């Protein structure tokens, strides 16, 4: 078994940065491609025999980890000088046993989706990851995939490193998700692709639906139904995927940092072009509008089978709000930056039902409570949420001399606190900006460039 979790040092030197207040955010920007869609585009293209092309792929470390893994499994993946990725798929059922462990870096999505895909392939694979990923729970995918016949040898507590022996043939199941997780849903559906018969997932609460949308586009037979108010998704195995051209829309999770930056910075009037507006992802826009945020959707259209719009965001006097826990699955990655918006709102913002935030790249409730407290915000951490008393638009103090926010190998903590730095008197010093490259390598330049 390879060694457990690499440490921060394995990523290279920690790189601290202080984010300070600057002018209003103006003009037009574009954020990189959607991370969830990018992972899936590479995976599904690798399963279709022939050449698929992907335009607008997010070239962040997490997605590159998926590309490298698919290469180890037999796909040929090349980035053209035109920025278009060309993928020659090995074919479903014809993936090759990897010669080395698959190093998933920081990426939970790569790990869980690939565990699903390989659960119905007749060979062994070992998964490893960085210190953050090695602490994250894999039992949530190991449980259903074991029911399908796959065998796992995980580290203590159901974590990485983890060895998987795929089943051939695997057994189709109907699985009701015990946690609202698109990764678990996708893992079971991907295992179902190479499993004879019909594999179904029932989700009590809708989670992002990129897997089902894109699999349909690649020619898989997918049925979506409703049973007693719950969504069911079935895949017919053994599927035959056909090569596609995929256009990846801008990532709403990345856009969220700029939406909040513009809302809290006086004088801002920013257009963020080409942002994915899939209902299962757009919760942050609803929550910020509820707080009084001026966010307009311009030119709504479809890109690559996903709804997209340009967002015009203007500085707004935000008011605290009770955020409906039912919105959580559609904005699960956006809570860190919502907490920043709340720290500058008038009055109290209460969030609850967010236990899942404790098992993301870091414990995001604890990490954000500590970070906001450090910069002078009034924040109380509960078991399943944060309660934040905002400044009413006034700047916060920022990090005290010599102190910096601990990002805990979590890109979204780093970016959220960078945004808080725009409205903090001393600025916000972040201990390590390197994790930002997992999802948004151009973030710092774009943030510093958008201010005029
Ligand atoms: C993702 C699903 C979510 C999200 C993650 C990406 C996906 O995770 O937090 O960043 O691409 O399916 P969960 O399924 O664990 O909620």
Short mmCIF file of C-alpha atoms and ligand atoms in Angstrom, two decimals:
data_model
loop_
_atom_site.label_atom_id
_atom_site.label_comp_id
_atom_site.label_asym_id
_atom_site.label_seq_id
_atom_site.Cartn_x
_atom_site.Cartn_y
_atom_site.Cartn_z
CA UNK A 1 0.00 0.00 0.00
CA UNK A 2 1.56 3.40 -0.88
CA UNK A 3 2.26 5.85 1.87
CA UNK A 4 -0.62 7.72 3.41
CA UNK A 5 -1.39 11.35 2.49
CA UNK A 6 1.28 13.63 1.22
CA UNK A 7 1.79 16.76 3.18
CA UNK A 8 1.57 20.41 2.24
CA UNK A 9 5.26 20.31 1.38
CA UNK A 10 4.57 17.90 -1.47
CA UNK A 11 2.67 20.65 -3.28
CA UNK A 12 5.78 22.83 -3.22
CA UNK A 13 6.47 25.75 -0.91
CA UNK A 14 3.54 27.37 0.83
CA UNK A 15 2.85 30.66 -0.84
CA UNK A 16 1.30 33.35 1.34
CA UNK A 17 -0.37 36.44 -0.08
CA UNK A 18 -2.08 39.50 1.35
CA UNK A 19 -5.29 40.61 -0.36
CA UNK A 20 -6.06 44.29 0.18
CA UNK A 21 -8.81 46.71 -0.65
CA UNK A 22 -8.73 48.12 -4.14
CA UNK A 23 -11.08 50.02 -6.43
CA UNK A 24 -14.52 48.93 -7.55
CA UNK A 25 -14.81 45.86 -9.76
CA UNK A 26 -15.81 46.94 -13.26
CA UNK A 27 -15.88 45.69 -16.83
CA UNK A 28 -16.44 42.20 -18.16
CA UNK A 29 -14.69 39.04 -17.04
CA UNK A 30 -14.95 35.31 -17.70
CA UNK A 31 -14.23 32.62 -15.16
CA UNK A 32 -12.74 29.25 -16.16
CA UNK A 33 -14.77 26.19 -17.11
CA UNK A 34 -16.98 24.32 -14.69
CA UNK A 35 -15.00 21.85 -12.58
CA UNK A 36 -17.77 19.25 -12.24
CA UNK A 37 -18.51 19.30 -15.96
CA UNK A 38 -14.82 19.20 -16.89
CA UNK A 39 -14.20 16.02 -14.85
CA UNK A 40 -17.18 14.33 -16.45
CA UNK A 41 -16.25 15.45 -19.98
CA UNK A 42 -12.82 13.80 -19.65
CA UNK A 43 -14.19 10.63 -18.08
CA UNK A 44 -17.04 10.07 -20.52
CA UNK A 45 -14.89 10.94 -23.54
CA UNK A 46 -12.44 8.28 -22.36
CA UNK A 47 -15.26 5.71 -22.43
CA UNK A 48 -16.42 6.48 -25.97
CA UNK A 49 -14.55 4.76 -28.81
CA UNK A 50 -13.23 7.46 -31.18
CA UNK A 51 -12.28 11.12 -30.80
CA UNK A 52 -14.17 13.46 -28.51
CA UNK A 53 -13.27 17.12 -28.18
CA UNK A 54 -13.69 19.38 -25.18
CA UNK A 55 -13.72 23.17 -25.38
CA UNK A 56 -13.46 25.40 -22.33
CA UNK A 57 -12.08 22.65 -20.09
CA UNK A 58 -10.98 23.87 -16.66
CA UNK A 59 -7.21 23.46 -16.58
CA UNK A 60 -6.97 23.28 -12.80
CA UNK A 61 -5.06 20.66 -10.83
CA UNK A 62 -8.15 18.63 -9.90
CA UNK A 63 -9.22 18.22 -13.52
CA UNK A 64 -5.63 17.54 -14.60
CA UNK A 65 -5.57 14.73 -12.01
CA UNK A 66 -8.60 13.22 -13.75
CA UNK A 67 -6.90 13.61 -17.16
CA UNK A 68 -3.76 11.88 -15.88
CA UNK A 69 -5.80 9.06 -14.36
CA UNK A 70 -7.77 8.49 -17.58
CA UNK A 71 -4.43 8.37 -19.42
CA UNK A 72 -3.17 5.72 -16.99
CA UNK A 73 -6.37 3.78 -17.73
CA UNK A 74 -5.70 3.76 -21.48
CA UNK A 75 -7.27 6.91 -22.97
CA UNK A 76 -5.18 9.21 -25.17
CA UNK A 77 -5.63 12.79 -24.07
CA UNK A 78 -3.96 15.73 -25.79
CA UNK A 79 -4.41 19.48 -25.45
CA UNK A 80 -4.20 21.27 -28.81
CA UNK A 81 -2.56 24.68 -29.23
CA UNK A 82 -6.09 25.94 -29.89
CA UNK A 83 -6.98 25.10 -26.26
CA UNK A 84 -9.23 22.24 -27.36
CA UNK A 85 -8.71 18.91 -25.65
CA UNK A 86 -8.84 15.81 -27.88
CA UNK A 87 -9.61 12.50 -26.25
CA UNK A 88 -9.39 9.10 -27.89
CA UNK A 89 -11.48 6.83 -25.74
CA UNK A 90 -10.44 3.31 -24.85
CA UNK A 91 -14.07 2.17 -24.69
CA UNK A 92 -16.23 1.16 -21.77
CA UNK A 93 -15.11 -2.22 -20.43
CA UNK A 94 -11.76 -1.86 -22.22
CA UNK A 95 -10.00 0.34 -19.71
CA UNK A 96 -6.56 -0.97 -18.71
CA UNK A 97 -5.32 -1.81 -15.24
CA UNK A 98 -3.15 1.16 -14.20
CA UNK A 99 0.52 0.29 -13.67
CA UNK A 100 0.80 2.72 -10.77
CA UNK A 101 -1.47 4.09 -8.07
CA UNK A 102 -3.81 6.85 -9.27
CA UNK A 103 -2.73 10.04 -7.48
CA UNK A 104 -5.91 12.09 -7.10
CA UNK A 105 -4.19 15.06 -5.43
CA UNK A 106 -6.81 17.18 -3.67
CA UNK A 107 -9.78 16.01 -5.74
CA UNK A 108 -12.67 14.23 -4.08
CA UNK A 109 -14.71 14.32 -7.29
CA UNK A 110 -12.01 12.53 -9.31
CA UNK A 111 -11.65 9.90 -6.61
CA UNK A 112 -15.27 9.10 -5.96
CA UNK A 113 -16.38 9.14 -9.59
CA UNK A 114 -13.45 6.97 -10.67
CA UNK A 115 -14.08 4.51 -7.85
CA UNK A 116 -17.56 4.17 -9.31
CA UNK A 117 -16.37 3.75 -12.87
CA UNK A 118 -13.72 1.17 -11.94
CA UNK A 119 -16.01 -0.78 -9.58
CA UNK A 120 -17.36 -2.60 -12.65
CA UNK A 121 -13.99 -3.16 -14.37
CA UNK A 122 -12.18 -6.40 -13.75
CA UNK A 123 -8.87 -5.17 -12.28
CA UNK A 124 -7.30 -3.58 -9.22
CA UNK A 125 -6.58 0.09 -8.70
CA UNK A 126 -5.01 1.94 -5.79
CA UNK A 127 -6.08 5.52 -5.08
CA UNK A 128 -3.89 8.01 -3.21
CA UNK A 129 -4.26 11.72 -2.50
CA UNK A 130 -2.88 14.68 -0.59
CA UNK A 131 -3.27 15.20 3.16
CA UNK A 132 -6.69 16.84 2.76
CA UNK A 133 -8.12 14.13 0.49
CA UNK A 134 -6.62 11.38 2.67
CA UNK A 135 -8.80 12.56 5.54
CA UNK A 136 -12.06 12.54 3.59
CA UNK A 137 -14.70 9.81 3.91
CA UNK A 138 -14.85 7.23 1.12
CA UNK A 139 -17.25 4.88 2.95
CA UNK A 140 -20.14 6.73 1.28
CA UNK A 141 -19.09 5.28 -2.10
CA UNK A 142 -17.55 2.07 -0.77
CA UNK A 143 -20.95 1.01 0.68
CA UNK A 144 -23.02 1.01 -2.55
CA UNK A 145 -20.14 -0.11 -4.77
CA UNK A 146 -19.52 -3.11 -2.46
CA UNK A 147 -23.18 -4.03 -2.88
CA UNK A 148 -22.48 -4.12 -6.61
CA UNK A 149 -19.66 -6.61 -6.01
CA UNK A 150 -16.53 -4.44 -5.87
CA UNK A 151 -14.00 -5.10 -3.11
CA UNK A 152 -12.15 -2.40 -1.20
CA UNK A 153 -9.19 -2.26 1.13
CA UNK A 154 -9.32 1.23 2.60
CA UNK A 155 -7.17 2.89 5.26
CA UNK A 156 -8.54 3.31 8.79
CA UNK A 157 -11.88 5.13 8.82
CA UNK A 158 -12.61 4.36 5.17
CA UNK A 159 -10.03 6.78 3.77
CA UNK A 160 -7.23 6.84 1.17
CA UNK A 161 -4.97 5.17 0.30
CA UNK A 162 -7.53 2.65 -0.84
CA UNK A 163 -7.31 -0.39 -3.07
CA UNK A 164 -10.29 -1.32 -5.24
CA UNK A 165 -10.86 -4.61 -7.02
CA UNK A 166 -13.59 -4.19 -9.61
CA UNK A 167 -16.31 -6.80 -10.17
CA UNK A 168 -17.03 -8.44 -13.51
CA UNK A 169 -19.84 -8.58 -14.04
CA UNK A 170 -21.02 -6.20 -11.33
CA UNK A 171 -24.55 -6.53 -9.98
CA UNK A 172 -27.07 -3.75 -10.65
CA UNK A 173 -28.63 -2.15 -7.56
CA UNK A 174 -31.19 0.45 -6.62
CA UNK A 175 -29.56 2.79 -4.13
CA UNK A 176 -31.24 5.48 -2.07
CA UNK A 177 -28.72 8.17 -1.18
CA UNK A 178 -28.28 8.53 2.58
CA UNK A 179 -26.53 11.92 2.06
CA UNK A 180 -27.31 14.52 -0.59
CA UNK A 181 -24.22 13.92 -2.71
CA UNK A 182 -23.78 14.22 -6.46
CA UNK A 183 -20.48 12.40 -6.12
CA UNK A 184 -22.13 9.34 -4.58
CA UNK A 185 -24.99 9.46 -7.09
CA UNK A 186 -22.48 9.68 -9.94
CA UNK A 187 -20.27 6.89 -8.57
CA UNK A 188 -23.21 4.45 -8.58
CA UNK A 189 -24.41 5.54 -12.04
CA UNK A 190 -20.89 5.25 -13.48
CA UNK A 191 -20.54 1.75 -12.00
CA UNK A 192 -23.89 0.98 -13.66
CA UNK A 193 -22.54 1.90 -17.12
CA UNK A 194 -20.56 -1.35 -17.37
CA UNK A 195 -23.03 -3.48 -15.38
CA UNK A 196 -25.61 -5.63 -17.16
CA UNK A 197 -29.16 -4.54 -16.29
CA UNK A 198 -30.54 -1.33 -14.79
CA UNK A 199 -28.77 0.52 -11.97
CA UNK A 200 -30.82 3.17 -10.18
CA UNK A 201 -30.21 5.92 -7.67
CA UNK A 202 -32.96 7.59 -5.67
CA UNK A 203 -32.15 11.02 -4.33
CA UNK A 204 -34.39 12.47 -1.64
CA UNK A 205 -32.94 15.93 -2.37
CA UNK A 206 -31.90 16.93 -5.89
CA UNK A 207 -28.14 17.33 -6.34
CA UNK A 208 -26.23 18.63 -9.36
CA UNK A 209 -27.35 16.69 -12.42
CA UNK A 210 -24.37 17.05 -14.78
CA UNK A 211 -23.73 13.29 -14.85
CA UNK A 212 -27.21 12.42 -16.07
CA UNK A 213 -27.30 15.30 -18.58
CA UNK A 214 -23.93 14.52 -20.09
CA UNK A 215 -24.35 10.74 -20.16
CA UNK A 216 -27.52 11.27 -22.19
CA UNK A 217 -25.53 13.48 -24.57
CA UNK A 218 -22.97 10.66 -24.97
CA UNK A 219 -25.80 8.30 -25.96
CA UNK A 220 -26.39 6.32 -22.74
CA UNK A 221 -29.96 5.31 -21.93
CA UNK A 222 -30.87 7.29 -18.82
CA UNK A 223 -34.33 7.45 -17.28
CA UNK A 224 -35.31 10.14 -14.82
CA UNK A 225 -38.46 9.76 -12.75
CA UNK A 226 -40.21 11.00 -9.61
CA UNK A 227 -41.35 8.69 -6.83
CA UNK A 228 -43.09 10.18 -3.80
CA UNK A 229 -41.39 13.51 -4.38
CA UNK A 230 -37.96 11.87 -4.72
CA UNK A 231 -35.94 11.87 -7.92
CA UNK A 232 -34.86 8.55 -9.42
CA UNK A 233 -32.18 8.17 -12.06
CA UNK A 234 -31.59 4.88 -13.87
CA UNK A 235 -28.84 3.89 -16.27
CA UNK A 236 -29.06 0.93 -18.64
CA UNK A 237 -25.86 -1.16 -18.81
CA UNK A 238 -23.91 -2.14 -20.65
CA UNK A 239 -23.88 1.27 -22.29
CA UNK A 240 -22.36 2.19 -25.61
CA UNK A 241 -21.04 5.74 -25.51
CA UNK A 242 -20.50 7.74 -28.70
CA UNK A 243 -17.80 10.43 -29.01
CA UNK A 244 -19.03 14.02 -28.57
CA UNK A 245 -17.96 17.63 -28.70
CA UNK A 246 -18.44 19.15 -25.25
CA UNK A 247 -18.47 22.88 -24.57
CA UNK A 248 -17.90 23.57 -20.88
CA UNK A 249 -19.69 26.65 -19.45
CA UNK A 250 -18.08 28.96 -16.88
CA UNK A 251 -18.12 27.60 -13.33
CA UNK A 252 -20.81 29.21 -11.12
CA UNK A 253 -18.76 28.16 -8.08
CA UNK A 254 -15.83 30.24 -9.36
CA UNK A 255 -18.11 33.09 -10.43
CA UNK A 256 -19.46 33.21 -6.84
CA UNK A 257 -16.21 34.76 -5.55
CA UNK A 258 -16.56 37.61 -8.06
CA UNK A 259 -20.26 38.02 -7.41
CA UNK A 260 -19.60 38.56 -3.70
CA UNK A 261 -16.52 40.71 -4.40
CA UNK A 262 -18.64 43.06 -6.54
CA UNK A 263 -21.55 43.09 -4.09
CA UNK A 264 -19.39 44.16 -1.13
CA UNK A 265 -17.09 46.63 -2.91
CA UNK A 266 -18.63 50.13 -3.27
CA UNK A 267 -18.94 51.40 -6.84
CA UNK A 268 -18.70 47.96 -8.43
CA UNK A 269 -20.61 47.13 -11.62
CA UNK A 270 -19.24 43.91 -13.07
CA UNK A 271 -20.37 41.59 -15.84
CA UNK A 272 -19.36 37.96 -15.50
CA UNK A 273 -19.91 36.29 -18.86
CA UNK A 274 -20.95 32.72 -19.65
CA UNK A 275 -21.82 31.50 -16.14
CA UNK A 276 -23.52 28.10 -15.76
CA UNK A 277 -27.00 28.64 -14.33
CA UNK A 278 -28.18 25.04 -13.91
CA UNK A 279 -30.89 25.08 -11.19
CA UNK A 280 -29.01 22.43 -9.23
CA UNK A 281 -26.08 24.87 -8.91
CA UNK A 282 -27.65 28.32 -8.73
CA UNK A 283 -28.55 28.45 -5.01
CA UNK A 284 -25.95 31.12 -4.29
CA UNK A 285 -27.65 33.58 -6.65
CA UNK A 286 -30.99 33.01 -4.87
CA UNK A 287 -29.43 33.39 -1.41
CA UNK A 288 -27.57 36.59 -2.31
CA UNK A 289 -30.67 38.07 -3.92
CA UNK A 290 -32.57 37.28 -0.73
CA UNK A 291 -29.92 39.36 1.06
CA UNK A 292 -30.56 42.27 -1.33
CA UNK A 293 -27.81 41.59 -3.87
CA UNK A 294 -28.32 43.18 -7.30
CA UNK A 295 -27.61 40.28 -9.66
CA UNK A 296 -29.15 40.39 -13.13
CA UNK A 297 -29.15 37.54 -15.62
CA UNK A 298 -28.45 38.83 -19.14
CA UNK A 299 -28.69 36.93 -22.40
CA UNK A 300 -29.84 33.56 -21.00
CA UNK A 301 -28.97 30.72 -23.40
CA UNK A 302 -27.80 27.12 -23.61
CA UNK A 303 -24.18 26.06 -23.88
CA UNK A 304 -23.29 22.37 -24.16
CA UNK A 305 -26.73 21.30 -22.90
CA UNK A 306 -26.48 23.54 -19.80
CA UNK A 307 -28.29 26.84 -19.12
CA UNK A 308 -25.90 29.79 -19.11
CA UNK A 309 -26.21 33.58 -18.63
CA UNK A 310 -24.04 36.67 -18.29
CA UNK A 311 -24.39 38.06 -14.77
CA UNK A 312 -24.39 41.79 -14.08
CA UNK A 313 -23.52 42.40 -10.43
CA UNK A 314 -23.63 45.79 -8.75
CA UNK A 315 -22.51 46.87 -5.29
CA UNK A 316 -25.44 46.39 -2.90
CA UNK A 317 -26.35 47.08 0.70
CA UNK A 318 -26.75 43.51 1.87
CA UNK A 319 -29.07 42.50 4.70
CA UNK A 320 -28.61 39.41 6.87
CA UNK A 321 -30.99 36.52 6.18
CA UNK A 322 -31.96 33.06 7.39
CA UNK A 323 -30.74 30.82 4.60
CA UNK A 324 -33.14 27.98 3.86
CA UNK A 325 -31.28 24.67 4.45
CA UNK A 326 -33.16 23.28 1.43
CA UNK A 327 -30.93 25.50 -0.75
CA UNK A 328 -27.78 23.78 0.56
CA UNK A 329 -27.30 21.11 -2.15
CA UNK A 330 -27.55 23.74 -4.89
CA UNK A 331 -24.88 25.94 -3.29
CA UNK A 332 -22.86 23.47 -1.23
CA UNK A 333 -19.48 24.81 -2.38
CA UNK A 334 -20.53 28.46 -2.08
CA UNK A 335 -21.10 28.69 1.68
CA UNK A 336 -17.57 29.91 2.48
CA UNK A 337 -18.07 32.96 0.26
CA UNK A 338 -21.67 33.41 1.40
CA UNK A 339 -20.28 33.68 4.95
CA UNK A 340 -18.04 36.51 3.71
CA UNK A 341 -21.04 38.31 2.21
CA UNK A 342 -22.84 37.85 5.56
CA UNK A 343 -19.90 39.38 7.43
CA UNK A 344 -20.54 42.68 5.57
CA UNK A 345 -24.34 42.59 5.65
CA UNK A 346 -26.62 44.58 7.95
CA UNK A 347 -27.85 42.27 10.72
CA UNK A 348 -27.68 38.56 11.32
CA UNK A 349 -27.32 35.70 8.85
CA UNK A 350 -28.16 32.23 10.10
CA UNK A 351 -27.26 29.03 8.26
CA UNK A 352 -28.06 25.47 9.29
CA UNK A 353 -28.22 21.94 7.89
CA UNK A 354 -24.61 22.19 6.69
CA UNK A 355 -23.02 19.09 8.30
CA UNK A 356 -21.62 18.17 4.86
CA UNK A 357 -19.36 21.23 4.98
CA UNK A 358 -17.33 19.48 7.69
CA UNK A 359 -16.13 16.80 5.22
CA UNK A 360 -15.13 18.96 2.27
CA UNK A 361 -11.48 19.82 1.39
CA UNK A 362 -11.39 21.10 5.00
CA UNK A 363 -13.97 21.37 7.78
CA UNK A 364 -15.38 24.52 6.20
CA UNK A 365 -17.51 25.52 9.18
CA UNK A 366 -14.54 25.44 11.54
CA UNK A 367 -12.11 26.92 9.01
CA UNK A 368 -14.41 29.84 8.09
CA UNK A 369 -15.38 30.52 11.71
CA UNK A 370 -11.69 30.75 12.64
CA UNK A 371 -10.82 32.84 9.57
CA UNK A 372 -13.67 35.34 10.02
CA UNK A 373 -12.99 35.62 13.74
CA UNK A 374 -9.33 36.36 12.96
CA UNK A 375 -10.25 39.32 10.73
CA UNK A 376 -12.62 40.79 13.32
CA UNK A 377 -16.05 39.47 12.24
CA UNK A 378 -18.68 38.40 14.75
CA UNK A 379 -19.28 34.71 14.14
CA UNK A 380 -20.69 31.83 16.12
CA UNK A 381 -20.15 28.23 15.04
CA UNK A 382 -22.98 25.77 15.68
CA UNK A 383 -23.03 22.04 15.00
CA UNK A 384 -24.42 22.48 11.50
CA UNK A 385 -23.91 26.09 10.48
CA UNK A 386 -22.58 29.56 11.24
CA UNK A 387 -24.40 32.56 12.66
CA UNK A 388 -22.81 35.80 11.51
CA UNK A 389 -23.48 39.35 12.64
CA UNK A 390 -22.54 41.65 9.77
CA UNK A 391 -20.89 45.08 9.84
CA UNK A 392 -23.65 46.77 7.81
CA UNK A 393 -21.21 47.41 4.97
CA UNK A 394 -18.35 48.85 7.06
CA UNK A 395 -14.91 47.34 6.48
CA UNK A 396 -13.55 44.71 8.86
CA UNK A 397 -10.17 45.05 10.57
CA UNK A 398 -8.41 42.32 8.55
CA UNK A 399 -5.65 40.04 9.77
CA UNK A 400 -3.65 41.34 12.73
CA UNK A 401 0.05 42.10 12.13
CA UNK A 402 1.98 38.86 11.64
CA UNK A 403 -1.11 36.64 11.54
CA UNK A 404 -2.59 34.87 8.57
CA UNK A 405 -5.68 32.85 7.76
CA UNK A 406 -5.15 29.07 7.73
CA UNK A 407 -6.44 27.73 4.40
CA UNK A 408 -6.08 24.04 5.37
CA UNK A 409 -5.33 22.90 1.79
CA UNK A 410 -8.75 24.25 0.82
CA UNK A 411 -8.97 26.42 -2.32
CA UNK A 412 -12.37 27.81 -1.38
CA UNK A 413 -11.21 29.01 2.03
CA UNK A 414 -8.29 30.79 0.36
CA UNK A 415 -10.47 32.47 -2.29
CA UNK A 416 -13.26 33.42 0.12
CA UNK A 417 -10.82 35.13 2.46
CA UNK A 418 -9.13 36.85 -0.50
CA UNK A 419 -12.53 38.40 -1.25
CA UNK A 420 -12.87 39.45 2.40
CA UNK A 421 -9.50 41.19 1.99
CA UNK A 422 -11.06 43.62 -0.50
CA UNK A 423 -13.15 45.10 2.32
CA UNK A 424 -10.70 44.88 5.23
CA UNK A 425 -8.65 47.80 6.56
CA UNK A 426 -5.37 45.87 7.04
CA UNK A 427 -6.06 43.45 4.21
CA UNK A 428 -6.30 39.71 4.68
CA UNK A 429 -3.18 37.63 4.68
CA UNK A 430 -3.75 34.05 3.53
CA UNK A 431 -1.13 31.49 4.59
CA UNK A 432 -1.14 29.52 1.36
CA UNK A 433 -2.62 30.42 -2.00
CA UNK A 434 -1.25 27.29 -3.74
CA UNK A 435 -4.50 25.30 -3.28
CA UNK A 436 -6.32 27.88 -5.44
CA UNK A 437 -4.72 26.19 -8.47
CA UNK A 438 -6.89 23.12 -7.91
CA UNK A 439 -9.96 24.90 -9.29
CA UNK A 440 -9.11 28.45 -10.41
CA UNK A 441 -5.46 28.98 -11.38
CA UNK A 442 -6.09 32.49 -12.73
CA UNK A 443 -8.04 33.70 -9.67
CA UNK A 444 -5.55 36.15 -8.14
CA UNK A 445 -4.71 37.85 -11.46
CA UNK A 446 -8.38 38.09 -12.40
CA UNK A 447 -9.35 39.53 -9.00
CA UNK A 448 -6.56 42.08 -9.01
CA UNK A 449 -7.27 42.93 -12.68
CA UNK A 450 -11.04 43.44 -12.26
CA UNK A 451 -10.54 46.31 -9.82
CA UNK A 452 -10.17 49.74 -11.45
C1 LIG B 1 -19.32 17.65 -6.92
C2 LIG B 1 -20.24 17.41 -5.93
C3 LIG B 1 -20.21 18.06 -4.62
C4 LIG B 1 -19.29 19.28 -4.61
C5 LIG B 1 -17.99 19.02 -5.32
C6 LIG B 1 -18.23 18.63 -6.75
C7 LIG B 1 -19.45 16.93 -8.20
O1 LIG B 1 -19.72 17.14 -3.67
O2 LIG B 1 -19.05 19.68 -3.29
O3 LIG B 1 -17.17 20.16 -5.29
O4 LIG B 1 -18.79 17.32 -9.20
O5 LIG B 1 -20.21 15.95 -8.27
P1 LIG B 1 -20.72 16.14 -2.85
O6 LIG B 1 -21.27 15.20 -3.82
O7 LIG B 1 -19.81 15.48 -1.86
O8 LIG B 1 -21.73 17.05 -2.21
#
